[in-house]
């Protein structure tokens, strides 16, 4: 009997295949070719992007926060000679000064929005760079966006059935902010605060894809009694009139106002007693599969002997993380997203960042300078070994590797700093 059933199923599958071959497939529409464009190349710059009537398609942009530059002499006076290790880059001592980015408010007419990627694109196929940039790490071809198929001529967008329509909205969630604490705190929240500060949030209510508890906790602390963003679960929506701030795009590399307002609001809501808590902390990454410090346990042992408390911020609530950094006098940590909490340090605090040479970055330095924190770094040759990572055929170097700290040299550097 079982054999008869198997034969019957096989015959049915073959018959279905023959019938499908006899019925021509419904041809797909031609689709809209997509191209990433820089906002300043396609949008006019105006004095007030929120004026009515709104700008003609595709939209317009206006400066919300002016660019600032901390000049090299001033930066060298603050940083000069503090960092150590091997092959210390000139910027660690203040070379070329510090850029604090201009923030623009952008208003777009009739756009598609993929909330999980931050993407905004219009019917002409213009994909706006500042909104999509962080997601290009994951999908450089745009092929992961809803309704997009990468064909011989490039990415083509076809509307995937019925799509919810939103009249007006503020977009602030970049792809990085969905997955990375630092990007959410330093990129996305200032983007939302820019819209609030410009008076856009009431007319253009904020929207966001589904959030994790730590997202919601940060938003609650920052917004207080103000309306929380509307959750959008659909993978694609149509927004007839959209606003976003360019802080969505890697603002952490050159932070500026309104990050100071984000800090003030969150600290005021958290109501932390600065006198309590551990005064020396080490932020461990032990157990992480990325950027593995192979002798981290030895480092922790040496630091514990110097009265350091070993902490794992990822195991704490947002409020407890904020308190941990605000109460500490001295913080030692390998490079990583947890150091976004330097934003909440007191200006009297000291931060020592361990930077592997193939993963160096200025972002923690720049946040520390904005807050007034004493930042210095110890640079370490790396990697010992590396795992090759590819996304959509594009190599992503320095994603996963191991490195080793010269412990005697670092402890000498630390003791001198103490």
Phi, psi and omega in degrees: 000317180298322180295320179298318179296319180297316180297318180297319179295319179297317179297320180296318179296318180297319179296320179296321178297318179295319179297318179298321180293332182281337182258117181296140178292146177294121184294142175287151176295170184295332180080163179253119177296135180257144177214130176287128181236149176274130187306317184293344179273342186235350183243137174289148177263127183236170180282322184223106184281346184265000180295157179244142358292160182294169181293153175293156178300144007277347180148200181202171179218153180216147178289131175255320180229126180286152174293146175228154178227125171274114191288163187299314180303318180293319181293319178296325179296325180282317192255340191306126174080000184277325185276160183212193182102209185254132177052057180295123180291148183303327182297335180293338177259005174104005180301137177072007177070197183226128176271136170241114195295146166291144175244125177254148171257126185247136176237128186237144179256129172057074183235156170267143182227125173258097189303325183288349182240354184075359191290139172229125179212154187249183184290346176272359178086011178279116178260117190281124194299313186296334179276324186266345195306314182296326180287343179294341173297319182278319185228074182298337178272352187071006187292344179272351180292142180303133178082002184255134176230130180273117180243186186303322182274359179121192182287131178239136180254131173232133183298121184274073178077209182283135183233132177300145180246131177244132183293303181220146180198151167260125176259131181222349185271108172279158181304318181301325181291338177290332190241348189227123182303316183296316181294323179293314183292318189261337178259304191285316181295318173297328176297316177294319181294328175300314179297319179296313181296330180278353181084018183274334193296329181289319181277333181237080184302139182291142175233158181204152171290172179307141188248159172269164181305321182290329172300310185296324180293317178296316179298319180297318179296318184285320187271334180059239182276355179289156181301139175281154179300149176281131179280132178242113183269342180295141180290340180213136175226160174255128177245121182286330182213105188243147176233139169211158178252142185290354173298343175304333188264090171052042179300335183297340180284334181213063187294153183209184167302145011264028178299328177296325178289321175303312180301311183299317181295315183292317179295321179296319180288327182286333175051061185269140173274108184294341182281341181274178171083172179290142183261338174234122181230148170243126181267103185279148171247010184299130184105341177287145179268356178253141176050061186281118173274106194291334178250035182294325179297320177297320178297316180298321179297315180294323180287323177300325178292344177256023174071027174273143171264130180273126186232152175237093184303328182296344179267359183253158171292163178301315181300320180290325175296316180299315179297318181304312182283325182291329183274340186284143173269329184219128181234128172243134183199143168291157177305136180171169186298333181300335181287356170301335179291352171305335176306330186262003178292154170284149181303338180279353185285160178237134180237127175244115184258128176271117185241113171293142192295338177266012180215040183279153181197153185267355195294321179292319176305315186290324175294317180300318180294325178296322183275335184097020182276147177282101181256141171208159184228156174238118187262137189233129176300138181198166001266165168283318178208160183215142174263127180287127180239130178234138175233119184052039177082359181259130181290134177242088183291158174065020178280319181221120180201171175240154180209162184231135178270133171286093191297312179301319180294319180292318181296326175295317177298316180297313182297326177292324179290331180288000000 
